[in-house]
Amino acid sequence: MAHNDPRPAAPTMKPWIAGIHAYVPGKSTGADGRKLVKLSANENPLGCSAQALAALACDHTPAAYPDPDATALRAALGREHRIDPARIVCGTGSDELLNLAAQGFAGPGDEVLFSRYSFAVYDIAARRCGATPVEAPDADFGADVDALLAAVTERTRVVFLANPNNPTGTYLPGTEIARLHTGLPSDVLLVLDHAYAEYLEPEEVDGGFELAARAENVLVTRTFSKIFGLAGERIGWATGAPRLIDVLNRIRGPFNVTASGQRAAQAALGDHAFLTRSREANRSERTRFIQAIEALGNHGLRAVPSKANFVLVLFEGAVQAETALQAIGEAGYAVRHLPGQGLPQALRITIGTPQQMDDIAAVLRRLCGEAS
Ligand SMILES: *Cc1c(COP(=O)(O)O)cnc(C)c1O
């Protein structure tokens, strides 16, 4: 290279990409490489529907591209939720759709707004497209509508809100979601991330689908990764106004959902018994686990109220989160410590089987010096 050649010696990363901290997935092995039971990724301990498994096993031709428009799956989603399939787009997990929502509507100079202690992907999605991530203060670990509205500026283009929220499990009722939507300028896209919505009780719906059906600036995203137990297949979907869906269709991967994933999702959608069983098992184990944590309240342990399939446990006494993480690991379990998200004092623990939750509770009781 000539000595006055202005070209760098190697490809140069864009500065907004340099600002990204890669997503840290839930661990499945201990520090010594030992395999751990994973209560770190909010997977369904019951697995998935037997009908979905059968659909995955059935004969097909891997040489053929999948249906680029996931036509049968969108039709099934439309029937299930009474949504026009033209208002639905499928994605490689809802993760792809969250990223596309940011990319389609925000860029350099724009702001993407979300609450403190929300899903780590929102920050990455904002930075990936060169936009500026903006965090609004939380209210006791949950989203605060007033704080979000106060953080809106003329540069705000997209607002992400997970309801229930990950990693805190907190939930805003429909009245608060409506208040947030009403307070936003009509050119700001509100993305309601419903990854855990199926864990809510039927009377707890937050009105997201109704907003997505009627407003021009609301997208709701859903996933087959959580209650449906199909995280490995990578299937998500979004619904909203046709103009929003058109934007996502322009920039999504043309064959973004595998053929097996489309079939499995369609089968899983129809297995209402599996969903009910999963929701009820989660509810009763979550209640039992929260009671076990509350019994350790005098040792500074506290469970953030959760509507999801995990509980964020705060360690505000003598027992520290790191100590608990290590002891839980020695007992054979991986749970989630999120110091990078401003939660060094907390562990996010997925609700597993009764035996698994008993094991975790026993470790915590032992650390607190209480008899098991
Ligand atoms: C798990 C999760 C998702 C789902 O991701 P997929 O890409 O669909 O597997 C989306 N949002 C939140 C808040 C999550 O916790």
JSON list of C-alpha atoms and ligand atoms in Angstrom, two decimals, residues 23 41-42 91-98 118-122 161-167 193-196 221-226 230-232 234-237 309-310 348, ligand 1:
[
{"chain": "A", "resi": 23, "resn": "TYR", "atom": "CA", "xyz": [-26.49, -10.86, 22.76]},
{"chain": "A", "resi": 41, "resn": "ALA", "atom": "CA", "xyz": [-33.67, -19.37, 28.48]},
{"chain": "A", "resi": 42, "resn": "ASN", "atom": "CA", "xyz": [-37.39, -19.48, 29.39]},
{"chain": "A", "resi": 91, "resn": "GLY", "atom": "CA", "xyz": [-40.16, -14.30, 10.83]},
{"chain": "A", "resi": 92, "resn": "THR", "atom": "CA", "xyz": [-37.10, -16.30, 11.83]},
{"chain": "A", "resi": 93, "resn": "GLY", "atom": "CA", "xyz": [-38.19, -16.05, 15.44]},
{"chain": "A", "resi": 94, "resn": "SER", "atom": "CA", "xyz": [-39.78, -12.81, 16.57]},
{"chain": "A", "resi": 95, "resn": "ASP", "atom": "CA", "xyz": [-36.19, -11.68, 16.91]},
{"chain": "A", "resi": 96, "resn": "GLU", "atom": "CA", "xyz": [-35.98, -11.12, 13.15]},
{"chain": "A", "resi": 97, "resn": "LEU", "atom": "CA", "xyz": [-39.21, -9.12, 13.21]},
{"chain": "A", "resi": 98, "resn": "LEU", "atom": "CA", "xyz": [-38.06, -6.89, 16.09]},
{"chain": "A", "resi": 118, "resn": "SER", "atom": "CA", "xyz": [-36.26, -4.67, 29.04]},
{"chain": "A", "resi": 119, "resn": "PHE", "atom": "CA", "xyz": [-35.34, -7.22, 26.37]},
{"chain": "A", "resi": 120, "resn": "ALA", "atom": "CA", "xyz": [-31.65, -7.02, 25.35]},
{"chain": "A", "resi": 121, "resn": "VAL", "atom": "CA", "xyz": [-32.53, -7.36, 21.66]},
{"chain": "A", "resi": 122, "resn": "TYR", "atom": "CA", "xyz": [-34.10, -3.85, 21.56]},
{"chain": "A", "resi": 161, "resn": "LEU", "atom": "CA", "xyz": [-42.48, -2.70, 24.94]},
{"chain": "A", "resi": 162, "resn": "ALA", "atom": "CA", "xyz": [-42.51, -6.35, 26.02]},
{"chain": "A", "resi": 163, "resn": "ASN", "atom": "CA", "xyz": [-45.71, -7.28, 27.86]},
{"chain": "A", "resi": 164, "resn": "PRO", "atom": "CA", "xyz": [-45.10, -9.32, 29.99]},
{"chain": "A", "resi": 165, "resn": "ASN", "atom": "CA", "xyz": [-41.54, -8.04, 30.12]},
{"chain": "A", "resi": 166, "resn": "ASN", "atom": "CA", "xyz": [-38.31, -10.00, 29.98]},
{"chain": "A", "resi": 167, "resn": "PRO", "atom": "CA", "xyz": [-36.19, -10.15, 32.21]},
{"chain": "A", "resi": 193, "resn": "ASP", "atom": "CA", "xyz": [-43.70, -7.75, 22.08]},
{"chain": "A", "resi": 194, "resn": "HIS", "atom": "CA", "xyz": [-46.05, -10.52, 23.21]},
{"chain": "A", "resi": 195, "resn": "ALA", "atom": "CA", "xyz": [-43.42, -13.27, 23.63]},
{"chain": "A", "resi": 196, "resn": "TYR", "atom": "CA", "xyz": [-45.01, -14.33, 26.93]},
{"chain": "A", "resi": 221, "resn": "THR", "atom": "CA", "xyz": [-45.06, -9.64, 17.72]},
{"chain": "A", "resi": 222, "resn": "ARG", "atom": "CA", "xyz": [-45.57, -13.20, 18.91]},
{"chain": "A", "resi": 223, "resn": "THR", "atom": "CA", "xyz": [-43.36, -16.26, 19.02]},
{"chain": "A", "resi": 224, "resn": "PHE", "atom": "CA", "xyz": [-43.51, -20.05, 18.95]},
{"chain": "A", "resi": 225, "resn": "SER", "atom": "CA", "xyz": [-40.37, -20.15, 21.10]},
{"chain": "A", "resi": 226, "resn": "LYS", "atom": "CA", "xyz": [-41.87, -19.84, 24.56]},
{"chain": "A", "resi": 230, "resn": "LEU", "atom": "CA", "xyz": [-40.50, -24.59, 19.49]},
{"chain": "A", "resi": 231, "resn": "ALA", "atom": "CA", "xyz": [-37.54, -22.28, 20.18]},
{"chain": "A", "resi": 232, "resn": "GLY", "atom": "CA", "xyz": [-35.21, -24.49, 18.13]},
{"chain": "A", "resi": 234, "resn": "ARG", "atom": "CA", "xyz": [-37.15, -20.24, 15.01]},
{"chain": "A", "resi": 235, "resn": "ILE", "atom": "CA", "xyz": [-40.71, -19.11, 14.21]},
{"chain": "A", "resi": 236, "resn": "GLY", "atom": "CA", "xyz": [-42.26, -15.77, 15.09]},
{"chain": "A", "resi": 237, "resn": "TRP", "atom": "CA", "xyz": [-44.93, -13.56, 13.60]},
{"chain": "A", "resi": 309, "resn": "ASN", "atom": "CA", "xyz": [-42.63, -18.31, 32.80]},
{"chain": "A", "resi": 310, "resn": "PHE", "atom": "CA", "xyz": [-39.74, -17.02, 34.88]},
{"chain": "A", "resi": 348, "resn": "ARG", "atom": "CA", "xyz": [-33.75, -14.63, 36.36]},
{"chain": "B", "resi": 1, "resn": "LIG", "atom": "C1", "xyz": [-37.76, -14.94, 24.03]},
{"chain": "B", "resi": 1, "resn": "LIG", "atom": "C2", "xyz": [-38.21, -13.61, 23.64]},
{"chain": "B", "resi": 1, "resn": "LIG", "atom": "C3", "xyz": [-38.52, -13.31, 22.32]},
{"chain": "B", "resi": 1, "resn": "LIG", "atom": "C4", "xyz": [-38.61, -14.42, 21.31]},
{"chain": "B", "resi": 1, "resn": "LIG", "atom": "O1", "xyz": [-37.55, -14.60, 20.54]},
{"chain": "B", "resi": 1, "resn": "LIG", "atom": "P1", "xyz": [-37.66, -15.57, 19.29]},
{"chain": "B", "resi": 1, "resn": "LIG", "atom": "O2", "xyz": [-36.73, -14.93, 18.34]},
{"chain": "B", "resi": 1, "resn": "LIG", "atom": "O3", "xyz": [-39.07, -15.57, 18.81]},
{"chain": "B", "resi": 1, "resn": "LIG", "atom": "O4", "xyz": [-37.22, -16.91, 19.77]},
{"chain": "B", "resi": 1, "resn": "LIG", "atom": "C5", "xyz": [-38.97, -12.05, 21.98]},
{"chain": "B", "resi": 1, "resn": "LIG", "atom": "N1", "xyz": [-39.11, -11.11, 22.93]},
{"chain": "B", "resi": 1, "resn": "LIG", "atom": "C6", "xyz": [-38.85, -11.36, 24.21]},
{"chain": "B", "resi": 1, "resn": "LIG", "atom": "C7", "xyz": [-39.10, -10.31, 25.22]},
{"chain": "B", "resi": 1, "resn": "LIG", "atom": "C8", "xyz": [-38.37, -12.61, 24.60]},
{"chain": "B", "resi": 1, "resn": "LIG", "atom": "O5", "xyz": [-38.08, -12.85, 25.87]}
]
